[in-house]
Amino acid sequence: MENQLFNYSGNPLFSHTYTCDPAVITFAGKLFLYTGHDEAPAGIEEYIMNKWLCFSTQDLVTWEEYPSPLKATDFAWAKGDAYASCVIHYNDKFYWFVAVSHAHIKGKAIGLAVSDKPEGPFKDLLGKALITQDMLPATANEKANLDPSVLIDQDGQVYIFWGNQQCYFAKLKPDLHSIDGSISILPLPDFEEGAHIHQRAGWYYLSYGYGYPERVAYAMSRHPEGPWDFAGILNEVPGNCATNRPAIISFNGQDYFIYHNGTLKEGGSHRRSVCIDQLHYNTDGTIQRVIMTSEGISPVLSTARVL
């Protein structure tokens, strides 16, 4: 099957299919966008997500769609549900951290897939979950292991942040095969889900779904392990959609905020669409509130740097 090409013409990014829960990396002059895929038919208000999608662009104008590089059931230990995810480029390979439903252990779990190419295909690295509910501090929340976000710090230490109703974080061992030490709780005001970690100019930023319906708020720290200071609201509830999972990237000196809304025809909270708008930092490192637009961004012809 040939890859499909699409020209950017405003928000949402793509109108031919539903996309949600964005994650981004850059590699070899391209920006790679990974999304979930809502499959609920019109009139069905529940999350039906079986696979993830992959797109790339060299210029933010022309986007290439690849065959789906990963399905929830590619993890033999999972029973399905392709929730929010995160991809990193690490030690010459590409690692995809995903949230799925475990087939044998109660609750959601975080899995890890690997590929030699950013567009995949990806395969299960461990043959088991990286994080399961029985590894967490005591909780009855079966959705606790949602929405992983991973940071490679400047000293090479890899951190993972995730959670639902409670934010968790941990160090990963250098081979990424297991947690290094204990899982800690990061207390954040009105944390719902959708954690996203990034670093810029000596600051670490943890953005997340705030309350429900979800706005995006963020906290700032000088170190991934904290202490963290709540910094305020980053953007409002997206159009026709109760959830809000951000991704942030810098491209040719411009910063962008990638999110999803429900504004496509027959769209909504269970048929979402990825969008992109500009993001601006203040001189003190805080972030200005994002203005969500239907026009979107003015594309920049350049290489990209992921945050």
Short mmCIF file of C-alpha atoms in Angstrom, two decimals:
data_model
loop_
_atom_site.label_atom_id
_atom_site.label_comp_id
_atom_site.label_asym_id
_atom_site.label_seq_id
_atom_site.Cartn_x
_atom_site.Cartn_y
_atom_site.Cartn_z
CA MET A 1 0.00 0.00 0.00
CA GLU A 2 1.37 3.41 -1.00
CA ASN A 3 1.76 6.13 1.59
CA GLN A 4 -0.75 8.96 1.31
CA LEU A 5 0.15 12.66 1.10
CA PHE A 6 -1.91 15.50 2.57
CA ASN A 7 -1.47 19.27 2.39
CA TYR A 8 -1.97 21.28 5.57
CA SER A 9 -4.84 23.78 5.30
CA GLY A 10 -5.64 24.63 8.92
CA ASN A 11 -7.09 22.83 11.92
CA PRO A 12 -7.72 19.97 12.29
CA LEU A 13 -4.56 18.70 10.61
CA PHE A 14 -6.32 15.80 8.88
CA SER A 15 -9.92 15.50 7.75
CA HIS A 16 -9.87 12.02 6.18
CA THR A 17 -9.65 10.13 9.49
CA TYR A 18 -9.96 10.68 13.22
CA THR A 19 -6.71 11.29 15.14
CA CYS A 20 -6.09 11.91 18.84
CA ASP A 21 -3.50 11.92 21.65
CA PRO A 22 -0.55 13.38 19.70
CA ALA A 23 3.11 12.55 20.31
CA VAL A 24 6.06 13.92 18.31
CA ILE A 25 9.74 13.34 17.62
CA THR A 26 12.13 14.58 14.97
CA PHE A 27 14.60 12.55 12.98
CA ALA A 28 16.66 13.15 9.80
CA GLY A 29 15.05 16.50 9.10
CA LYS A 30 11.49 15.25 9.50
CA LEU A 31 8.89 15.71 12.18
CA PHE A 32 7.12 12.45 13.02
CA LEU A 33 3.62 12.70 14.50
CA TYR A 34 2.12 9.66 16.22
CA THR A 35 -1.57 9.62 17.08
CA GLY A 36 -4.31 7.42 18.40
CA HIS A 37 -7.23 6.57 16.13
CA ASP A 38 -10.83 6.87 17.28
CA GLU A 39 -13.06 4.30 15.58
CA ALA A 40 -16.39 4.79 17.37
CA PRO A 41 -19.20 5.09 14.78
CA ALA A 42 -21.39 8.17 14.86
CA GLY A 43 -23.86 7.87 17.73
CA ILE A 44 -21.63 5.55 19.79
CA GLU A 45 -20.17 7.48 22.72
CA GLU A 46 -17.35 5.29 23.97
CA TYR A 47 -13.66 4.96 23.27
CA ILE A 48 -12.98 2.43 20.51
CA MET A 49 -9.28 2.58 19.66
CA ASN A 50 -7.39 -0.39 18.26
CA LYS A 51 -4.26 1.04 16.64
CA TRP A 52 -1.95 4.01 16.38
CA LEU A 53 -1.15 6.09 13.29
CA CYS A 54 2.05 7.72 12.04
CA PHE A 55 2.58 10.81 9.88
CA SER A 56 5.66 12.83 8.92
CA THR A 57 6.51 16.18 7.38
CA GLN A 58 9.61 18.08 6.34
CA ASP A 59 7.94 21.48 6.18
CA LEU A 60 4.64 21.43 8.12
CA VAL A 61 2.91 21.79 4.75
CA THR A 62 2.96 18.35 3.13
CA TRP A 63 2.26 15.42 5.44
CA GLU A 64 2.89 11.77 4.63
CA GLU A 65 0.81 9.02 6.25
CA TYR A 66 2.37 5.59 6.76
CA PRO A 67 0.61 2.26 7.26
CA SER A 68 -0.35 1.83 10.91
CA PRO A 69 2.93 0.85 12.63
CA LEU A 70 1.44 -0.64 15.81
CA LYS A 71 -1.78 -2.15 17.16
CA ALA A 72 -2.77 -2.76 20.78
CA THR A 73 -3.01 -6.49 20.10
CA ASP A 74 0.59 -6.56 18.82
CA PHE A 75 1.28 -6.99 22.54
CA ALA A 76 0.31 -10.63 23.11
CA TRP A 77 -0.38 -9.93 26.80
CA ALA A 78 -2.85 -7.09 26.02
CA LYS A 79 -6.53 -7.44 25.20
CA GLY A 80 -6.72 -4.16 23.30
CA ASP A 81 -7.36 -0.41 23.65
CA ALA A 82 -4.77 1.86 22.01
CA TYR A 83 -4.63 4.77 24.46
CA ALA A 84 -2.25 7.75 24.49
CA SER A 85 1.42 7.05 23.91
CA CYS A 86 4.92 8.50 23.58
CA VAL A 87 7.82 7.80 21.19
CA ILE A 88 11.50 8.53 21.82
CA HIS A 89 14.69 8.14 19.76
CA TYR A 90 17.25 6.53 22.05
CA ASN A 91 20.50 4.66 21.38
CA ASP A 92 19.83 4.49 17.63
CA LYS A 93 16.41 2.88 18.01
CA PHE A 94 12.86 4.14 18.32
CA TYR A 95 10.87 3.21 21.42
CA TRP A 96 7.09 3.51 21.68
CA PHE A 97 5.59 3.64 25.18
CA VAL A 98 1.85 2.90 25.06
CA ALA A 99 -1.11 2.46 27.40
CA VAL A 100 -3.34 -0.58 26.79
CA SER A 101 -5.72 -2.86 28.67
CA HIS A 102 -3.99 -5.88 30.18
CA ALA A 103 -5.49 -9.26 29.37
CA HIS A 104 -4.50 -10.96 32.63
CA ILE A 105 -3.78 -8.29 35.27
CA LYS A 106 -6.53 -5.95 36.42
CA GLY A 107 -6.44 -2.47 34.93
CA LYS A 108 -4.46 -0.67 32.29
CA ALA A 109 -0.78 -1.27 31.66
CA ILE A 110 2.12 0.44 29.92
CA GLY A 111 3.87 -1.49 27.18
CA LEU A 112 7.02 -0.81 25.19
CA ALA A 113 7.59 -1.45 21.48
CA VAL A 114 10.74 -0.93 19.41
CA SER A 115 11.70 -0.32 15.79
CA ASP A 116 14.79 0.49 13.76
CA LYS A 117 12.82 3.13 11.82
CA PRO A 118 10.64 5.98 13.10
CA GLU A 119 7.75 4.93 10.84
CA GLY A 120 7.97 1.34 12.04
CA PRO A 121 6.76 -1.31 12.01
CA PHE A 122 7.15 -1.64 15.77
CA LYS A 123 7.19 -4.85 17.81
CA ASP A 124 6.80 -5.63 21.51
CA LEU A 125 10.21 -5.31 23.15
CA LEU A 126 9.61 -7.06 26.46
CA GLY A 127 6.96 -9.72 25.89
CA LYS A 128 5.26 -8.36 29.01
CA ALA A 129 4.08 -5.03 30.36
CA LEU A 130 6.60 -2.47 31.56
CA ILE A 131 4.22 -1.17 34.25
CA THR A 132 1.11 -2.87 35.67
CA GLN A 133 -1.39 -1.77 38.29
CA ASP A 134 0.04 -4.08 40.94
CA MET A 135 3.34 -2.15 40.73
CA LEU A 136 1.76 1.16 41.76
CA PRO A 137 1.23 2.65 45.20
CA ALA A 138 -2.08 1.21 46.37
CA THR A 139 -4.97 2.37 44.18
CA ALA A 140 -8.37 1.06 43.13
CA ASN A 141 -8.30 3.12 39.93
CA GLU A 142 -8.14 0.68 37.02
CA LYS A 143 -7.25 3.53 34.66
CA ALA A 144 -4.19 4.58 36.66
CA ASN A 145 -1.68 3.49 34.00
CA LEU A 146 -2.66 5.87 31.22
CA ASP A 147 -0.82 8.33 28.98
CA PRO A 148 2.95 7.77 29.37
CA SER A 149 5.35 10.61 28.59
CA VAL A 150 9.10 10.05 28.56
CA LEU A 151 12.04 12.43 28.95
CA ILE A 152 15.71 11.74 28.20
CA ASP A 153 17.48 14.15 30.52
CA GLN A 154 20.71 15.92 29.63
CA ASP A 155 22.73 13.47 31.76
CA GLY A 156 21.18 10.52 29.89
CA GLN A 157 18.79 9.46 32.66
CA VAL A 158 15.38 8.47 31.28
CA TYR A 159 12.24 9.41 33.20
CA ILE A 160 8.64 8.32 32.65
CA PHE A 161 5.55 10.24 33.77
CA TRP A 162 1.98 8.94 33.50
CA GLY A 163 -1.33 8.50 35.29
CA ASN A 164 -5.07 9.05 35.60
CA GLN A 165 -6.43 11.08 38.56
CA GLN A 166 -2.94 10.78 40.05
CA CYS A 167 0.40 11.56 38.37
CA TYR A 168 3.19 9.02 38.77
CA PHE A 169 6.84 9.19 37.77
CA ALA A 170 9.86 6.92 37.87
CA LYS A 171 13.35 6.47 36.51
CA LEU A 172 13.95 3.84 33.85
CA LYS A 173 17.06 1.68 33.69
CA PRO A 174 19.42 2.42 30.78
CA ASP A 175 18.10 -0.50 28.71
CA LEU A 176 14.49 0.74 29.30
CA HIS A 177 13.44 -2.78 30.27
CA SER A 178 12.33 -1.91 33.80
CA ILE A 179 11.80 0.76 36.42
CA ASP A 180 14.94 1.87 38.25
CA GLY A 181 13.94 2.26 41.88
CA SER A 182 10.47 3.09 43.11
CA ILE A 183 7.39 4.66 41.55
CA SER A 184 6.64 8.07 43.06
CA ILE A 185 3.52 10.21 43.20
CA LEU A 186 3.71 13.77 41.92
CA PRO A 187 0.93 15.84 43.56
CA LEU A 188 -0.55 18.26 41.00
CA PRO A 189 -3.74 20.32 41.30
CA ASP A 190 -6.76 18.72 39.59
CA PHE A 191 -4.62 16.20 37.67
CA GLU A 192 -6.86 14.14 35.40
CA GLU A 193 -4.57 12.49 32.80
CA GLY A 194 -2.62 13.32 29.63
CA ALA A 195 0.82 14.07 31.10
CA HIS A 196 3.43 15.61 28.78
CA ILE A 197 7.00 16.32 29.93
CA HIS A 198 9.45 18.59 28.11
CA GLN A 199 12.54 20.66 28.85
CA ARG A 200 13.64 24.11 27.66
CA ALA A 201 16.36 26.55 28.76
CA GLY A 202 16.94 24.97 32.15
CA TRP A 203 13.25 24.51 32.95
CA TYR A 204 11.24 21.30 32.99
CA TYR A 205 7.56 21.56 32.10
CA LEU A 206 4.87 19.04 32.97
CA SER A 207 1.61 19.74 31.12
CA TYR A 208 -1.53 17.74 31.82
CA GLY A 209 -5.29 17.46 31.54
CA TYR A 210 -6.65 19.70 34.32
CA GLY A 211 -10.07 18.87 35.74
CA TYR A 212 -12.91 17.50 33.65
CA PRO A 213 -13.83 18.49 30.99
CA GLU A 214 -10.10 18.93 30.58
CA ARG A 215 -8.24 22.15 30.20
CA VAL A 216 -4.44 21.90 30.07
CA ALA A 217 -2.44 23.22 33.02
CA TYR A 218 1.27 22.98 33.66
CA ALA A 219 3.89 22.93 36.36
CA MET A 220 7.56 23.97 36.26
CA SER A 221 10.70 22.66 37.93
CA ARG A 222 14.47 22.93 37.71
CA HIS A 223 14.77 19.12 37.93
CA PRO A 224 12.64 16.20 36.65
CA GLU A 225 12.21 14.91 40.20
CA GLY A 226 11.01 18.30 41.45
CA PRO A 227 10.05 20.22 43.42
CA TRP A 228 7.33 21.30 40.99
CA ASP A 229 5.48 24.62 41.09
CA PHE A 230 2.02 24.93 39.57
CA ALA A 231 2.21 27.58 36.81
CA GLY A 232 -1.40 27.90 35.66
CA ILE A 233 -3.66 27.17 32.72
CA LEU A 234 -2.10 26.59 29.32
CA ASN A 235 -5.24 26.21 27.21
CA GLU A 236 -8.99 25.85 27.54
CA VAL A 237 -11.35 22.93 26.89
CA PRO A 238 -11.00 22.12 23.17
CA GLY A 239 -13.99 22.44 20.89
CA ASN A 240 -16.61 19.68 21.23
CA CYS A 241 -14.26 17.43 23.22
CA ALA A 242 -13.93 16.63 26.92
CA THR A 243 -10.29 15.44 26.86
CA ASN A 244 -7.09 17.30 26.08
CA ARG A 245 -3.64 15.69 25.64
CA PRO A 246 -0.82 18.08 24.58
CA ALA A 247 2.48 17.71 22.77
CA ILE A 248 5.00 20.57 22.44
CA ILE A 249 7.70 21.04 19.82
CA SER A 250 10.13 23.70 18.62
CA PHE A 251 10.58 24.13 14.87
CA ASN A 252 13.05 26.62 13.38
CA GLY A 253 12.89 28.86 16.43
CA GLN A 254 9.08 28.73 16.65
CA ASP A 255 7.23 26.77 19.30
CA TYR A 256 4.05 24.80 18.69
CA PHE A 257 1.31 23.24 20.77
CA ILE A 258 -0.28 20.08 19.36
CA TYR A 259 -3.58 18.84 20.79
CA HIS A 260 -6.91 17.36 19.71
CA ASN A 261 -10.46 18.59 19.46
CA GLY A 262 -13.78 17.18 18.20
CA THR A 263 -14.62 19.60 15.41
CA LEU A 264 -14.70 17.32 12.34
CA LYS A 265 -18.13 16.41 11.00
CA GLU A 266 -19.71 13.90 13.40
CA GLY A 267 -16.72 14.48 15.67
CA GLY A 268 -16.74 14.72 19.45
CA SER A 269 -15.07 13.32 22.55
CA HIS A 270 -14.90 9.85 20.97
CA ARG A 271 -14.10 11.00 17.41
CA ARG A 272 -11.25 13.45 17.85
CA SER A 273 -8.88 15.30 15.53
CA VAL A 274 -5.31 16.54 16.04
CA CYS A 275 -4.64 20.28 15.69
CA ILE A 276 -1.58 22.56 15.91
CA ASP A 277 -1.24 26.16 17.10
CA GLN A 278 1.58 28.46 18.13
CA LEU A 279 3.00 28.52 21.64
CA HIS A 280 4.90 31.44 23.22
CA TYR A 281 7.21 31.60 26.25
CA ASN A 282 7.61 34.63 28.47
CA THR A 283 11.06 35.91 29.41
CA ASP A 284 10.77 34.29 32.86
CA GLY A 285 10.18 30.86 31.29
CA THR A 286 6.43 30.71 31.90
CA ILE A 287 4.16 29.96 28.95
CA GLN A 288 1.49 32.23 27.54
CA ARG A 289 -1.99 30.76 27.25
CA VAL A 290 -2.44 29.00 23.90
CA ILE A 291 -4.98 30.47 21.51
CA MET A 292 -6.71 27.64 19.66
CA THR A 293 -7.59 28.56 16.08
CA SER A 294 -9.23 27.05 13.03
CA GLU A 295 -6.63 28.73 10.79
CA GLY A 296 -3.76 26.99 12.57
CA ILE A 297 -0.13 27.91 11.97
CA SER A 298 1.95 29.48 9.22
CA PRO A 299 4.17 26.56 8.17
CA VAL A 300 7.92 26.99 8.51
CA LEU A 301 10.30 25.40 6.00
CA SER A 302 13.00 24.01 8.25
CA THR A 303 14.32 21.14 10.32
CA ALA A 304 12.84 20.50 13.74
CA ARG A 305 13.95 19.97 17.34
CA VAL A 306 11.75 17.99 19.68
CA LEU A 307 11.36 19.09 23.28
#
